[in-house]
XYZ file of C-alpha atoms in Angstrom:
663
model
C 42.575 97.501 99.733
C 45.021 99.843 101.532
C 45.536 102.191 98.591
C 44.914 105.894 98.684
C 41.279 106.776 98.014
C 39.981 110.255 97.255
C 38.310 112.027 100.133
C 34.519 112.200 99.621
C 32.918 115.480 98.618
C 29.403 116.685 99.392
C 28.511 117.162 95.759
C 29.952 118.181 92.417
C 29.092 121.297 90.447
C 27.590 120.483 87.061
C 26.128 122.091 83.966
C 25.453 125.823 83.897
C 26.419 126.266 87.531
C 29.866 124.867 86.774
C 30.259 127.252 83.834
C 29.188 130.198 85.992
C 31.495 129.225 88.867
C 34.466 128.821 86.541
C 33.761 132.161 84.867
C 33.663 134.002 88.208
C 36.855 132.232 89.283
C 38.659 133.271 86.098
C 37.584 136.919 86.472
C 38.773 137.100 90.088
C 41.992 135.282 89.203
C 42.719 137.802 86.436
C 42.231 140.667 88.888
C 44.546 138.985 91.415
C 47.259 138.367 88.845
C 46.931 141.956 87.647
C 47.589 143.187 91.186
C 50.532 140.833 91.423
C 52.112 142.090 88.186
C 51.434 145.730 89.098
C 52.994 145.246 92.522
C 56.135 143.692 91.041
C 56.533 146.541 88.560
C 55.967 149.072 91.341
C 58.523 147.382 93.587
C 61.429 148.088 91.226
C 61.465 151.718 92.355
C 60.098 151.106 95.859
C 62.873 148.634 96.736
C 65.837 150.975 96.243
C 67.478 152.547 99.300
C 66.365 156.061 98.319
C 62.776 156.508 97.176
C 59.657 158.460 98.049
C 58.196 155.579 100.089
C 61.273 154.832 102.169
C 63.698 157.513 103.438
C 62.792 161.114 102.682
C 65.793 162.251 104.750
C 68.506 162.478 102.111
C 71.323 162.267 104.681
C 70.051 158.960 106.026
C 69.374 157.823 102.501
C 72.930 158.552 101.419
C 74.309 156.743 104.480
C 72.186 153.710 103.676
C 73.450 153.677 100.096
C 77.038 153.808 101.351
C 76.409 150.865 103.678
C 75.070 148.755 100.829
C 77.940 149.880 98.603
C 80.467 148.691 101.212
C 79.133 145.187 100.598
C 79.220 145.652 96.820
C 75.424 145.979 96.589
C 74.131 148.531 94.092
C 70.752 150.260 93.930
C 69.926 148.518 90.676
C 70.634 145.146 92.295
C 68.209 145.928 95.118
C 65.638 147.059 92.602
C 65.697 143.522 91.194
C 66.452 141.610 94.411
C 63.259 142.454 96.292
C 60.792 142.030 93.402
C 62.444 138.726 92.520
C 62.064 137.580 96.129
C 58.349 138.383 96.045
C 57.991 136.427 92.786
C 59.637 133.426 94.440
C 57.376 133.927 97.463
C 54.008 134.277 95.734
C 54.277 132.600 92.315
C 53.930 129.043 93.765
C 50.644 130.152 95.406
C 49.307 131.296 92.046
C 50.520 128.179 90.233
C 49.066 125.897 92.931
C 45.745 127.715 92.659
C 45.701 127.316 88.870
C 46.586 123.595 89.022
C 43.938 122.888 91.686
C 41.366 124.801 89.623
C 42.336 122.754 86.560
C 42.026 119.451 88.427
C 39.182 120.089 90.891
C 37.061 122.997 89.693
C 33.932 120.791 89.784
C 34.412 120.240 93.536
C 33.139 123.190 95.615
C 35.963 123.018 98.133
C 38.625 122.606 95.450
C 37.222 125.560 93.499
C 37.069 127.875 96.532
C 40.397 126.780 97.991
C 42.164 127.371 94.685
C 40.610 130.861 94.613
C 41.843 131.455 98.159
C 45.387 130.642 97.045
C 45.091 133.119 94.173
C 43.554 135.980 96.170
C 45.235 135.696 99.578
C 48.559 134.912 97.943
C 48.377 138.146 95.957
C 46.990 140.318 98.736
C 49.551 139.205 101.289
C 52.527 140.750 99.542
C 54.941 142.897 101.524
C 53.277 145.679 103.484
C 52.516 148.715 101.354
C 53.222 147.062 98.026
C 49.599 146.533 96.904
C 48.626 150.049 97.972
C 51.637 151.398 96.141
C 50.578 149.450 93.095
C 47.095 150.989 93.154
C 48.616 154.476 93.324
C 50.869 153.644 90.388
C 48.037 151.976 88.476
C 44.834 153.839 89.539
C 42.664 151.647 87.332
C 43.105 148.850 89.894
C 42.044 150.945 92.884
C 38.266 150.258 92.654
C 38.943 146.526 92.833
C 41.038 146.766 95.989
C 38.229 146.867 98.559
C 36.225 144.086 96.938
C 39.200 141.774 96.537
C 40.385 142.399 100.081
C 36.895 141.493 101.317
C 36.786 138.312 99.223
C 40.247 137.355 100.449
C 39.168 137.794 104.064
C 36.064 135.662 103.622
C 38.021 132.935 101.848
C 40.231 132.562 104.916
C 37.370 130.697 106.643
C 38.121 127.790 104.286
C 40.865 126.812 106.725
C 38.078 125.571 109.008
C 37.034 123.178 106.235
C 40.473 121.850 105.350
C 41.060 119.277 103.901
C 37.620 117.816 102.992
C 35.389 120.898 102.810
C 33.510 120.300 106.071
C 33.470 122.076 109.413
C 35.010 119.835 112.069
C 33.783 120.249 114.783
C 30.555 121.562 113.295
C 30.195 124.394 115.823
C 33.193 126.108 114.222
C 30.850 127.295 111.482
C 29.744 129.970 113.986
C 33.339 131.132 114.322
C 33.455 131.451 110.529
C 30.221 133.490 110.515
C 31.518 135.857 113.204
C 34.757 136.293 111.276
C 32.787 137.084 108.118
C 30.836 139.815 109.959
C 34.022 141.323 111.376
C 35.705 141.223 107.972
C 32.733 142.987 106.378
C 32.896 145.842 108.870
C 36.668 146.190 108.568
C 36.567 146.273 104.767
C 33.581 148.484 103.967
C 33.628 150.738 107.062
C 37.368 151.050 107.810
C 37.073 154.403 109.653
C 34.020 153.592 111.769
C 33.384 151.567 114.907
C 32.173 148.742 112.655
C 35.827 148.003 111.941
C 37.295 145.903 114.705
C 40.670 147.429 113.877
C 39.400 150.613 115.565
C 38.452 148.850 118.790
C 40.554 149.411 121.922
C 43.863 147.609 122.128
C 44.407 144.630 122.463
C 41.016 143.509 121.086
C 41.983 143.513 117.357
C 45.115 141.432 117.946
C 43.215 139.159 120.333
C 40.513 138.477 117.757
C 43.086 137.573 115.128
C 44.889 135.310 117.606
C 41.619 133.575 118.518
C 40.944 132.968 114.827
C 44.368 131.355 114.415
C 43.922 129.243 117.576
C 40.489 128.023 116.475
C 41.912 126.925 113.126
C 44.764 125.126 114.895
C 42.212 123.463 117.181
C 40.223 122.309 114.151
C 43.312 120.747 112.545
C 44.347 119.005 115.775
C 40.814 117.696 116.340
C 40.640 116.333 112.796
C 44.089 114.752 113.105
C 43.275 112.955 116.347
C 39.611 112.010 115.938
C 38.101 112.114 112.453
C 40.763 111.992 109.721
C 41.679 108.944 107.685
C 45.271 108.211 106.643
C 45.053 110.393 103.540
C 43.668 113.378 105.434
C 46.295 112.956 108.155
C 49.019 113.276 105.532
C 47.292 116.356 104.092
C 47.209 117.969 107.528
C 50.893 117.163 108.048
C 51.808 119.089 104.902
C 49.970 122.200 106.058
C 51.100 122.060 109.681
C 54.738 121.638 108.672
C 54.705 124.575 106.257
C 52.846 126.758 108.764
C 55.318 125.858 111.498
C 58.243 126.683 109.225
C 56.746 130.084 108.418
C 56.145 130.773 112.121
C 59.762 129.915 112.922
C 60.976 132.215 110.158
C 58.953 135.060 111.671
C 60.437 134.423 115.114
C 64.079 134.188 114.010
C 64.624 137.959 113.450
C 63.419 138.799 116.945
C 65.792 136.209 118.407
C 68.870 136.493 116.223
C 68.868 140.099 115.033
C 68.229 141.478 118.489
C 70.294 144.366 119.947
C 70.803 142.277 123.085
C 72.214 139.404 120.986
C 74.104 141.277 118.265
C 75.134 144.946 118.593
C 72.852 146.522 115.997
C 74.293 148.795 113.327
C 73.931 149.433 109.611
C 76.240 146.530 108.715
C 74.180 144.083 110.730
C 71.001 145.468 109.149
C 72.338 144.811 105.644
C 73.474 141.286 106.547
C 70.088 140.592 108.139
C 68.237 141.710 105.013
C 70.459 139.817 102.596
C 70.466 136.543 104.562
C 67.094 136.410 106.298
C 64.795 137.642 103.529
C 65.633 134.818 101.060
C 64.862 132.259 103.781
C 61.592 134.000 104.571
C 60.602 134.110 100.904
C 61.369 130.407 100.547
C 59.294 129.571 103.630
C 56.267 131.422 102.211
C 56.837 129.666 98.889
C 56.850 126.303 100.684
C 53.424 127.086 102.175
C 51.982 127.481 98.681
C 53.698 124.325 97.430
C 52.533 122.279 100.423
C 48.947 123.469 100.015
C 49.016 122.423 96.384
C 50.467 118.998 97.212
C 47.938 118.519 99.997
C 44.783 119.378 98.057
C 45.934 117.466 94.969
C 46.986 114.523 97.194
C 50.312 114.520 95.397
C 53.367 112.922 97.050
C 51.498 112.856 100.346
C 53.789 110.308 101.950
C 56.937 112.319 101.283
C 55.870 114.617 104.100
C 57.138 112.215 106.764
C 60.674 112.426 105.405
C 60.359 116.199 105.015
C 59.231 116.472 108.645
C 62.248 114.406 109.674
C 64.624 116.698 107.826
C 62.758 119.801 109.021
C 63.292 118.752 112.622
C 66.966 118.198 111.894
C 67.618 121.418 110.029
C 65.314 123.424 112.297
C 67.309 122.362 115.341
C 70.517 122.853 113.379
C 69.468 126.381 112.407
C 68.698 127.296 116.008
C 71.982 125.906 117.308
C 74.031 127.530 114.568
C 72.158 130.806 115.027
C 73.097 130.770 118.698
C 76.671 129.864 117.799
C 76.754 132.486 115.045
C 75.318 135.225 117.243
C 77.585 134.439 120.163
C 80.675 134.134 117.981
C 79.854 137.350 116.132
C 79.451 139.208 119.419
C 82.744 137.889 120.823
C 84.721 138.441 117.616
C 83.277 141.951 117.283
C 84.784 142.835 120.660
C 88.250 142.016 119.317
C 87.901 143.869 116.009
C 86.518 147.144 117.310
C 87.423 149.934 114.966
C 88.213 147.456 112.217
C 86.083 146.143 109.396
C 82.908 144.397 110.418
C 83.437 142.077 107.463
C 86.392 140.489 109.278
C 84.197 139.590 112.242
C 81.518 138.222 109.960
C 84.049 136.151 107.991
C 85.600 134.602 111.094
C 82.151 133.766 112.470
C 81.066 132.220 109.171
C 84.190 130.028 109.155
C 83.384 128.771 112.668
C 79.830 127.962 111.627
C 80.990 126.201 108.467
C 83.411 123.862 110.225
C 80.812 122.851 112.816
C 77.944 122.329 110.336
C 78.389 118.692 109.271
C 79.351 117.194 112.655
C 76.414 118.962 114.299
C 74.023 117.884 111.555
C 75.001 114.215 111.860
C 74.506 114.207 115.617
C 71.118 115.913 115.373
C 70.051 113.534 112.583
C 70.901 110.524 114.707
C 69.023 111.987 117.680
C 65.888 112.739 115.617
C 65.941 109.287 113.979
C 66.202 107.496 117.303
C 64.003 109.741 119.427
C 61.089 110.447 117.097
C 61.179 107.597 114.545
C 62.850 104.853 116.618
C 65.225 104.141 113.725
C 68.092 102.131 115.194
C 70.018 101.877 111.933
C 72.826 104.374 111.529
C 72.445 104.728 107.777
C 74.773 107.761 107.828
C 77.649 105.539 108.914
C 79.670 104.589 105.825
C 80.351 100.870 105.274
C 83.901 99.661 105.787
C 86.277 100.420 102.962
C 86.708 97.359 100.791
C 89.493 96.793 98.341
C 88.052 97.142 94.857
C 91.179 96.598 92.841
C 93.470 93.546 92.649
C 92.776 90.148 94.207
C 93.348 88.462 97.519
C 96.352 86.196 97.922
C 94.088 83.223 97.103
C 94.049 84.183 93.448
C 97.809 83.949 93.232
C 97.587 80.232 93.992
C 96.300 77.349 91.910
C 94.698 75.657 94.878
C 93.052 76.403 98.194
C 93.666 73.675 100.740
C 92.565 70.423 99.155
C 90.707 72.179 96.328
C 92.609 72.591 93.055
C 92.016 74.550 89.869
C 90.057 77.256 91.621
C 88.356 79.829 89.392
C 86.858 83.154 90.468
C 83.162 83.195 89.510
C 81.780 85.969 91.689
C 82.792 88.833 93.880
C 80.618 90.967 96.121
C 80.945 93.332 99.009
C 81.009 90.521 101.584
C 82.704 87.554 99.946
C 84.530 86.092 96.957
C 83.199 82.911 95.355
C 85.342 80.417 93.445
C 84.511 77.335 91.464
C 86.423 74.113 92.005
C 85.906 70.339 92.096
C 85.245 68.232 95.176
C 88.480 66.270 95.924
C 86.721 62.898 96.352
C 83.366 63.171 94.607
C 84.586 65.113 91.571
C 81.439 67.249 91.497
C 81.612 71.014 91.042
C 81.546 73.051 94.239
C 81.466 76.752 95.115
C 83.990 78.011 97.663
C 82.965 81.189 99.467
C 85.922 83.013 101.063
C 85.903 86.055 103.329
C 88.142 88.692 101.659
C 91.348 89.675 103.380
C 90.077 93.264 103.699
C 87.228 92.041 105.933
C 88.982 89.212 107.739
C 90.419 91.663 110.262
C 86.906 92.951 111.119
C 85.525 90.951 114.060
C 81.938 91.661 113.082
C 82.349 90.300 109.566
C 84.202 87.208 110.775
C 81.285 86.557 113.138
C 78.788 87.034 110.335
C 80.654 84.653 108.050
C 80.926 82.009 110.768
C 77.249 82.527 111.614
C 76.244 81.799 108.024
C 78.170 78.512 108.014
C 76.605 77.562 111.343
C 73.055 78.267 110.165
C 73.247 76.589 106.777
C 74.902 73.460 108.189
C 71.778 72.814 110.301
C 69.280 73.324 107.446
C 68.667 70.516 104.973
C 66.016 71.532 102.476
C 65.863 71.313 98.665
C 65.399 75.085 98.396
C 68.156 76.100 100.818
C 71.777 76.149 99.694
C 73.640 73.044 100.932
C 76.970 73.458 102.729
C 79.607 70.723 102.388
C 82.491 72.046 104.446
C 83.665 75.135 106.316
C 86.653 76.232 108.336
C 89.732 78.420 108.558
C 92.513 77.988 106.005
C 95.670 79.888 106.954
C 93.649 82.619 108.671
C 91.009 82.869 105.955
C 87.424 81.775 106.670
C 85.742 79.734 103.970
C 82.742 77.548 103.306
C 82.236 75.011 100.541
C 78.728 74.810 99.082
C 76.950 73.033 96.278
C 77.579 74.670 92.920
C 74.525 75.968 91.052
C 75.038 76.790 87.393
C 72.497 79.535 86.814
C 71.468 83.118 87.448
C 70.087 84.614 90.571
C 66.607 86.129 90.652
C 68.002 89.678 90.503
C 69.717 88.919 87.192
C 66.540 87.342 85.810
C 64.481 90.411 86.748
C 67.100 92.699 85.254
C 66.882 90.770 81.977
C 63.098 90.257 81.814
C 61.853 93.323 83.675
C 59.095 91.362 85.390
C 57.817 87.789 85.486
C 54.429 86.442 84.392
C 52.263 85.235 87.272
C 52.493 81.632 86.036
C 56.307 81.748 86.176
C 56.511 83.646 89.462
C 54.130 81.482 91.538
C 56.229 78.253 91.516
C 59.291 80.238 92.587
C 57.325 81.933 95.374
C 56.048 78.585 96.643
C 59.583 77.182 96.786
C 60.966 80.250 98.582
C 58.052 80.168 101.029
C 58.703 76.491 101.754
C 62.381 77.227 102.468
C 61.484 80.137 104.753
C 58.956 78.129 106.749
C 61.555 75.379 107.202
C 64.137 77.893 108.444
C 61.599 79.574 110.735
C 60.539 76.233 112.215
C 64.204 75.497 112.933
C 64.477 78.786 114.843
C 66.122 81.014 112.216
C 65.035 84.349 110.708
C 66.861 85.163 107.479
C 66.516 89.002 107.691
C 67.943 89.594 104.203
C 65.401 88.268 101.695
C 66.048 89.855 98.296
C 66.329 88.681 94.653
C 70.133 88.512 94.670
C 69.940 85.947 97.496
C 67.721 83.617 95.448
C 69.733 81.397 93.103
C 67.937 79.758 90.176
C 68.906 76.356 88.809
C 67.393 75.053 85.599
C 66.443 71.367 85.710
C 66.491 68.936 82.798
C 62.784 69.545 82.070
C 63.319 73.333 81.914
C 61.752 74.195 85.259
C 63.501 76.483 87.734
C 64.560 75.559 91.245
C 64.792 78.506 93.624
C 67.527 78.177 96.234
C 67.756 80.499 99.235
C 71.291 81.646 100.122
C 73.213 84.111 102.310
C 72.230 83.502 105.928
C 75.026 85.794 107.093
C 72.777 88.041 109.184
C 70.254 85.380 110.132
C 68.839 85.673 113.629
C 68.880 82.605 115.847
C 65.880 82.566 118.150
C 66.810 82.622 121.842
C 70.481 83.224 120.978
C 72.510 85.401 123.299
C 74.114 87.374 120.469
C 72.305 89.025 117.592
C 75.259 90.616 115.801
C 73.808 94.128 115.893
C 76.791 95.811 117.507
C 78.631 96.692 114.309
C 76.425 99.721 113.687
C 75.915 98.791 110.031
C 72.639 97.999 108.352
C 71.363 94.460 108.810
C 69.466 93.616 105.668
C 68.791 95.637 102.529
C 66.898 98.927 102.610
C 64.607 98.073 99.686
C 63.157 94.995 101.403
C 63.577 95.675 105.127
C 60.573 95.265 107.445
C 59.510 98.185 109.696
C 60.271 96.294 112.913
C 63.702 95.376 111.554
C 64.453 99.087 111.164
C 63.475 99.792 114.747
C 64.755 96.731 116.621
C 66.409 94.140 114.429
C 67.407 91.833 117.281
C 63.780 91.042 118.220
C 62.218 90.271 114.827
C 60.601 86.958 113.968
C 59.738 85.158 110.747
C 57.128 87.764 109.821
C 59.964 90.159 108.939
C 60.929 87.691 106.186
C 57.291 87.575 105.048
C 57.343 91.372 104.686
C 60.505 91.193 102.561
C 58.953 88.366 100.544
C 55.932 90.590 99.867
C 58.199 93.370 98.619
C 60.074 90.924 96.408
C 56.891 89.446 94.916
C 55.584 92.939 94.191
C 58.831 93.559 92.299
C 58.664 90.214 90.497
C 55.130 90.872 89.196
C 55.318 94.615 88.467
C 58.984 95.047 87.584
C 59.443 97.843 90.133
C 59.893 98.261 93.863
C 56.944 99.429 95.963
C 58.986 102.173 97.630
C 61.487 104.064 95.483
C 63.713 106.685 97.115
C 67.309 107.548 96.355
C 67.841 108.816 99.905
C 68.224 105.930 102.391
C 66.540 107.916 105.169
C 63.490 108.560 102.971
C 63.340 104.872 102.058
C 63.417 103.748 105.695
C 60.678 106.229 106.650
C 58.570 104.999 103.715
C 58.799 101.439 105.074
C 57.742 102.752 108.481
C 54.838 104.979 107.443
C 53.765 104.651 103.799
C 50.954 102.181 103.040
C 52.012 99.478 100.590
C 50.818 100.166 97.050
C 48.365 97.912 95.255
C 50.044 95.861 92.523
C 46.700 95.815 90.680
C 47.020 99.547 90.036
C 50.230 98.892 88.091
C 48.866 95.710 86.487
C 45.087 96.097 86.045
C 44.787 92.523 84.718
C 46.232 91.070 87.917
C 43.585 89.258 90.026
C 42.464 91.481 92.889
C 43.258 88.894 95.551
C 46.936 88.969 94.477
C 47.177 92.691 95.228
C 45.388 92.253 98.553
C 47.664 89.369 99.569
C 50.822 91.356 98.796
C 49.524 94.328 100.773
C 48.698 92.077 103.714
C 52.196 90.577 103.618
C 53.586 94.128 103.697
C 51.422 95.327 106.580
C 53.254 97.669 108.945
C 52.312 95.631 112.024
C 53.650 92.038 112.073
C 50.429 90.689 113.615
C 48.477 91.864 110.548
C 50.580 89.776 108.143
C 50.283 86.110 107.248
C 51.358 83.732 109.991
C 53.576 81.716 107.635
C 55.172 82.215 104.244
C 53.347 79.173 102.860
C 50.001 80.679 103.868
C 50.983 83.747 101.849
C 51.960 81.604 98.854
C 48.691 79.660 99.058
C 46.686 82.893 99.000
C 48.593 84.034 95.914
C 47.856 80.725 94.151
C 44.177 80.752 95.146
């Protein structure tokens, strides 16, 4: 089975040892939260422009207050603004630690890692805040040294992320050396035992080596030892760490005297715009750690990485544009209000935001994910009100008494009677709104061409096609019944005994089409019509070959730039290169559809089309047996095999898939 499985642990804590470990954790957590609360209370006074910690020079203090006041920012606002930012920054760390403790306190790594989130999250508040809190609340002072030491030792857990083991094993020596250094720095801060007192640049070099060794451990795990679950866990942490690193670099790049002439106005703007982003980036680290350890929404990280690349590049480009524009505009408003320059620059950035974002998104999709579908491109505008000129007539060519029975985004379907046989027929007509689009005319003609060459009881039969006064049409057999999408909407899901005969018929139709050199590329429930026979059984009929691929054809109809197929059922290779797919793309879509038929839900559910496409590309198919425990295990395995990411790992034919389901 390809489902997510928990990463193995060395052992679990049980009995009295578990009670003792939980008790110690709770005590240390209470101390950490106490520091957090004390720091927030202390920050209300510390955050104001004029206070004993900040600017003792009253002249500078008054000037700073005036600068804030020019922007309508009061001292009381700042007294709330900074503490609130720290709450946003640190609270997710504390909550993640509590949730991990609640879920995994019997696992040594889960217990210690949750404690690390509690302690290091609290003791990495803004510089000076914890010390200020201990001076305001002296009762906490004795705990400061011990908690700082514990926090330092807990940092070695990064070497063991995400499964609690040192990889490579020799990194345990790096952790031991770090523990010795942390002991000297904590308990002997003024002596030579503290590496902070060693000659420059040794202290910074040691810290940098620690960070590099942790990065090396994560890269080594990612490339050599991690399974799919652990790879996703590492992605969460690496992304959040990269975001935090970028946020630390931005001030030195953007708010640089060589980029923007530095003054009090710029300083205020920098604080009010940059700090919220920094707080959010630290918050995201805590959230990502919680998601990673709990293995929650692991596969969403691929979409988040995609958007992070887009908005990271967008931020850099707009920062350059913003800085350059602000510098140029400032030259023209010398002696005037700085707010004018800032407003003009903001307007320039706002107008260029969406066009730049779309171009970067397309570049990232194509370059890094090989997504050739421009899902940002809106579909052509279709007339939704009124009817085409056909409806104002009582006949269409030789067909009389036409009656509208269906209308979709690509065609209108009418019921009529065959002029010689008298049997009911369905006339499919390309709407006037699309008739002027060359791509849609080609698609419509392609469908008529494909169906006319396929004679199979489970493929819709075409009787006639052509061009009537500039309107393309095709005449098909009329089926009085629902389509599979309507049946699923009514019933929710189908019993296995009812679904299997339909699957076998669809598989037979697909194999026939594949043998004739066609790939449907749009298998979905709404393209499966159901006809009820006299004995009550259902006949499944495959329709809509409008985007079918003809093997060895010179044209593949991919030049329109619109999506070929439906996002919910599209195969990975169809996302990346639709013109070169074979019948196994239809088998993938059939697997998705069968999963939906049996469980009543789609295997990948995302409201954002980009997230849905990335899920098809990267996320392992779920096991239907987890949703339906009574389902035979071989059914779940067969569906997962049909939905394998690589075509060569799927069934060779649709009938082989159907036979495995019926085994």
